[in-house]
mmCIF file of C-alpha atoms in Angstrom:
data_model
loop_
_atom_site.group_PDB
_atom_site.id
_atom_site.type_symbol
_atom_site.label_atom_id
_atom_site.label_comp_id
_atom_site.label_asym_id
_atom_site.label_seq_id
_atom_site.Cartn_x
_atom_site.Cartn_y
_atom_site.Cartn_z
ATOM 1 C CA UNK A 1 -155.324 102.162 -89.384
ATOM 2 C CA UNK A 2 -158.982 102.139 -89.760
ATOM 3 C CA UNK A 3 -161.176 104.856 -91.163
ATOM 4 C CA UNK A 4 -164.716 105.559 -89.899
ATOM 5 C CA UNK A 5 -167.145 108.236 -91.265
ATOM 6 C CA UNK A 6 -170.142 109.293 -89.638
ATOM 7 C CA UNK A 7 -172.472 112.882 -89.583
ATOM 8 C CA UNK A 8 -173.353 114.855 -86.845
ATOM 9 C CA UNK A 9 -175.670 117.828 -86.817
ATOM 10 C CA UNK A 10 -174.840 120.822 -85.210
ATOM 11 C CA UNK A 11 -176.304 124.502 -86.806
ATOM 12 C CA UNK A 12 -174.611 122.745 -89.891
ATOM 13 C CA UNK A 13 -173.833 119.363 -90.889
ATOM 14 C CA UNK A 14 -170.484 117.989 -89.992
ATOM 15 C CA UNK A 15 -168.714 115.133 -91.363
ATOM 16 C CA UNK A 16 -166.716 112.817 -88.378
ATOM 17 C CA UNK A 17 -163.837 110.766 -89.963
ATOM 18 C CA UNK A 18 -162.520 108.876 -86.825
ATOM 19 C CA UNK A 19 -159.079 107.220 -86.999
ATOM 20 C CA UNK A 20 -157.999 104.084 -85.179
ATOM 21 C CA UNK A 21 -155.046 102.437 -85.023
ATOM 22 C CA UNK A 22 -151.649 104.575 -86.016
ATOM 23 C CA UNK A 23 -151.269 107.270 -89.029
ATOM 24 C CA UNK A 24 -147.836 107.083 -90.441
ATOM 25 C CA UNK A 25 -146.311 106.855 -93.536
ATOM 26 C CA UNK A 26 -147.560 103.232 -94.747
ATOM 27 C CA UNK A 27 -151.043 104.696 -94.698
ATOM 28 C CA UNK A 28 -151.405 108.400 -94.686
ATOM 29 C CA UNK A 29 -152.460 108.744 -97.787
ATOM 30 C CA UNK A 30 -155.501 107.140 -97.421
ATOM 31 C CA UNK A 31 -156.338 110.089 -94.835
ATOM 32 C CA UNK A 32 -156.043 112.074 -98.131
ATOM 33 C CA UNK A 33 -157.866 109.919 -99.891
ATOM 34 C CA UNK A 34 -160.799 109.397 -97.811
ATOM 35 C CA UNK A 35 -160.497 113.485 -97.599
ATOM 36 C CA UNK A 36 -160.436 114.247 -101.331
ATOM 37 C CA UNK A 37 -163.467 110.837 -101.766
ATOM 38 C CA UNK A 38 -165.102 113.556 -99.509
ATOM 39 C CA UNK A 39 -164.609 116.842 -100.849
ATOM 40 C CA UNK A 40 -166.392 115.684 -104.445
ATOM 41 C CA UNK A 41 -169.136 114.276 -102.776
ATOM 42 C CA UNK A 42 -169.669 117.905 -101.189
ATOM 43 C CA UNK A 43 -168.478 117.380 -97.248
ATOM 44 C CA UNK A 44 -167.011 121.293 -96.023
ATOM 45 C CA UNK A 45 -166.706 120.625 -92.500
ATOM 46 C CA UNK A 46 -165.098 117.662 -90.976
ATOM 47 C CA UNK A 47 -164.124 116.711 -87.258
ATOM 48 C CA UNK A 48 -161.161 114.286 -86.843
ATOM 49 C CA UNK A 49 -161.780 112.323 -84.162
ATOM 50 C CA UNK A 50 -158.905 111.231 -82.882
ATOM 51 C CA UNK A 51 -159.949 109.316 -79.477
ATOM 52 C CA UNK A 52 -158.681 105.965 -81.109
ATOM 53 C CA UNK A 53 -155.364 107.136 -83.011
ATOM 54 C CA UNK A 54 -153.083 105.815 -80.945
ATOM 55 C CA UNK A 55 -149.881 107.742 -82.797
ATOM 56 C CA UNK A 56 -149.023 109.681 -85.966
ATOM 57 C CA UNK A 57 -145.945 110.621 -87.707
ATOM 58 C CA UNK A 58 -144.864 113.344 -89.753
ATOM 59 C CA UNK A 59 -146.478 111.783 -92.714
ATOM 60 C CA UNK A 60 -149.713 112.379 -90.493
ATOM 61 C CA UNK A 61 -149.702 115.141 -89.661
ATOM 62 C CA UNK A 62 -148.965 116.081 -93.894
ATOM 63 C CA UNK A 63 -152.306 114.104 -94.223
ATOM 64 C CA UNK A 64 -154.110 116.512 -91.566
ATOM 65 C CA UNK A 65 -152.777 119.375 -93.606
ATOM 66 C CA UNK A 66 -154.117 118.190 -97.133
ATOM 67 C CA UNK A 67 -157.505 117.459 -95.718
ATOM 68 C CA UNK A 68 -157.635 120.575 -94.261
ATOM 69 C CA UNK A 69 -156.666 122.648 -97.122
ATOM 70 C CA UNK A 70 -159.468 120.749 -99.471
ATOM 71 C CA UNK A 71 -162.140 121.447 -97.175
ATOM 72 C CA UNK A 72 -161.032 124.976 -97.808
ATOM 73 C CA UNK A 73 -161.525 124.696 -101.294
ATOM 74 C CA UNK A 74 -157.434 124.455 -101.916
ATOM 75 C CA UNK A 75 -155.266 122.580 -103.564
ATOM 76 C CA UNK A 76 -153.012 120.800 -101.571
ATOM 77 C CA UNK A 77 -149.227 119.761 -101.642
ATOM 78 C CA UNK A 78 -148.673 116.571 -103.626
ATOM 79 C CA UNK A 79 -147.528 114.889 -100.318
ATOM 80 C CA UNK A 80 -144.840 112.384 -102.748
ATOM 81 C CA UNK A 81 -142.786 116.086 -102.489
ATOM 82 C CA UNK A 82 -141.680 114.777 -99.009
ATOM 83 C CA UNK A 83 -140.089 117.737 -96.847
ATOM 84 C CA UNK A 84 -141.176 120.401 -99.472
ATOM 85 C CA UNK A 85 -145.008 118.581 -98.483
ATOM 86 C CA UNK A 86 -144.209 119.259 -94.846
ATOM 87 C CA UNK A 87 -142.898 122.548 -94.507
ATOM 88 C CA UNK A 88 -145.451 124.206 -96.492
ATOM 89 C CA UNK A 89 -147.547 123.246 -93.236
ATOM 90 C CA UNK A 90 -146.543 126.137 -91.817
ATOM 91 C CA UNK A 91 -146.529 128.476 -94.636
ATOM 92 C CA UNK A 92 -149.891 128.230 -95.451
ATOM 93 C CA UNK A 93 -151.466 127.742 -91.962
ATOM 94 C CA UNK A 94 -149.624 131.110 -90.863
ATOM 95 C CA UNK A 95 -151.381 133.196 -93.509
ATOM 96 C CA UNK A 96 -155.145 132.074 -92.750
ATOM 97 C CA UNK A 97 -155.230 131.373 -88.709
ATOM 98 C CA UNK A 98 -157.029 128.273 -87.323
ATOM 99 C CA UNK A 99 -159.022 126.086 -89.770
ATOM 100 C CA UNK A 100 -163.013 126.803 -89.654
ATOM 101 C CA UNK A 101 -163.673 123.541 -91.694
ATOM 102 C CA UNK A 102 -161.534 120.659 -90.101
ATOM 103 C CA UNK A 103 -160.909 120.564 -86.439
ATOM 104 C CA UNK A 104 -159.344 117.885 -84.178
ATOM 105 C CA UNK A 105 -161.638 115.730 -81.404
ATOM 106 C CA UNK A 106 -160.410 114.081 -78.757
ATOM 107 C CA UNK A 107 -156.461 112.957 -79.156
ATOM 108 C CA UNK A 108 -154.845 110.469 -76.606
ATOM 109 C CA UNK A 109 -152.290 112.266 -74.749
ATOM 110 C CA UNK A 110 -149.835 110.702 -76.516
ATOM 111 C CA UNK A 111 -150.871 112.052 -79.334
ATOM 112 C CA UNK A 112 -151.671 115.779 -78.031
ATOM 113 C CA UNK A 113 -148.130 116.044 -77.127
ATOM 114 C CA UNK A 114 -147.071 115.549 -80.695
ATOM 115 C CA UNK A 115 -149.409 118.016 -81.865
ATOM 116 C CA UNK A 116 -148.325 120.494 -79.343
ATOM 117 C CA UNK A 117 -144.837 119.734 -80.263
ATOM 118 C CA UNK A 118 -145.166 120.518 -83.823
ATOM 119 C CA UNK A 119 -147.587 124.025 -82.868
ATOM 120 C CA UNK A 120 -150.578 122.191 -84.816
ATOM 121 C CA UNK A 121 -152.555 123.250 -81.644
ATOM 122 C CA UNK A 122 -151.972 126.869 -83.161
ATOM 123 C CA UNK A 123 -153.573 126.303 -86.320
ATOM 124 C CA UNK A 124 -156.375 123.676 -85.576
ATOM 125 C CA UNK A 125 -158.946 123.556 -82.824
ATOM 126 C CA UNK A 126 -159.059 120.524 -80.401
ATOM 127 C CA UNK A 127 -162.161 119.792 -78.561
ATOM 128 C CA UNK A 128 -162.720 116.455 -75.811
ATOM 129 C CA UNK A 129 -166.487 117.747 -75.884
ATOM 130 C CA UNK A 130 -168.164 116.063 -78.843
ATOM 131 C CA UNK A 131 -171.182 118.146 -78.483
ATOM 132 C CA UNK A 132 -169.214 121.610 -78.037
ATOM 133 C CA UNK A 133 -166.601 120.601 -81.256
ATOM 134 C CA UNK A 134 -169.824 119.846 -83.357
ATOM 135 C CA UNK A 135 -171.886 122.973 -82.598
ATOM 136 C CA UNK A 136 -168.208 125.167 -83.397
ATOM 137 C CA UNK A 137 -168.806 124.794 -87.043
#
């Protein structure tokens, strides 16, 4: 999987980390990584695009959850806790609603139906208008 970052202005600045290639457990962490590298330097609002992901596991989607709880200032699950990791997913999404800071761009149909599956369309926006997804922030 690659990682891209790029900035987009909307009313506010917004951070796009695009992801190509497939997000699964050989490389999810450095989702969280590149998350965290961004958090310190001061990034609150970040669009995943997604156009070029062309799948994601479970361990992804655990990386979409960390990122999302740092750019809302929390600490996330240490994602080595495997399942305990993944099922505080819900737990904590329940209790706050959709995420205002990281939202979801563009995912390949393939893709879409995984996050679907799983109910991350619940708890995360998803935008295939670049423009639109930017100015939501």
């Amino acid at each position: 999987m690659n990682i891209s970052v790029s900035q987009k202005q909307g009313r506010v600045s917004v951070t796009v980390i695009g992801l190509d290639g497939r997000l699964d457990g050989q490389n999810y962490q450095e989702l969280i990584s590149k998350g965290q590298e961004l958090f310190n330097s001061g990034v609150r609002d970040v669009l995943l695009d997604l156009t070029d992901l062309s799948y994601i596991s479970s361990a992804g989607m655990v990386a979409f959850h960390n990122v999302a709880l740092l750019m809302r200032g929390e600490t996330p699950p240490n994602p080595e806790q495997g399942w305990s990791a993944y099922r505080s997913m819900g737990q904590s999404s329940n209790k706050s609603g959709t995420q205002e800071h990281f939202k979801l761009f563009n995912p390949q149909t393939e893709v879409n139906h995984i996050l679907d599956m799983v109910g991350f369309n619940t708890i995360f926006d998803i935008y295939t208008d670049i423009d639109e997804a930017v100015n939501s922030y």
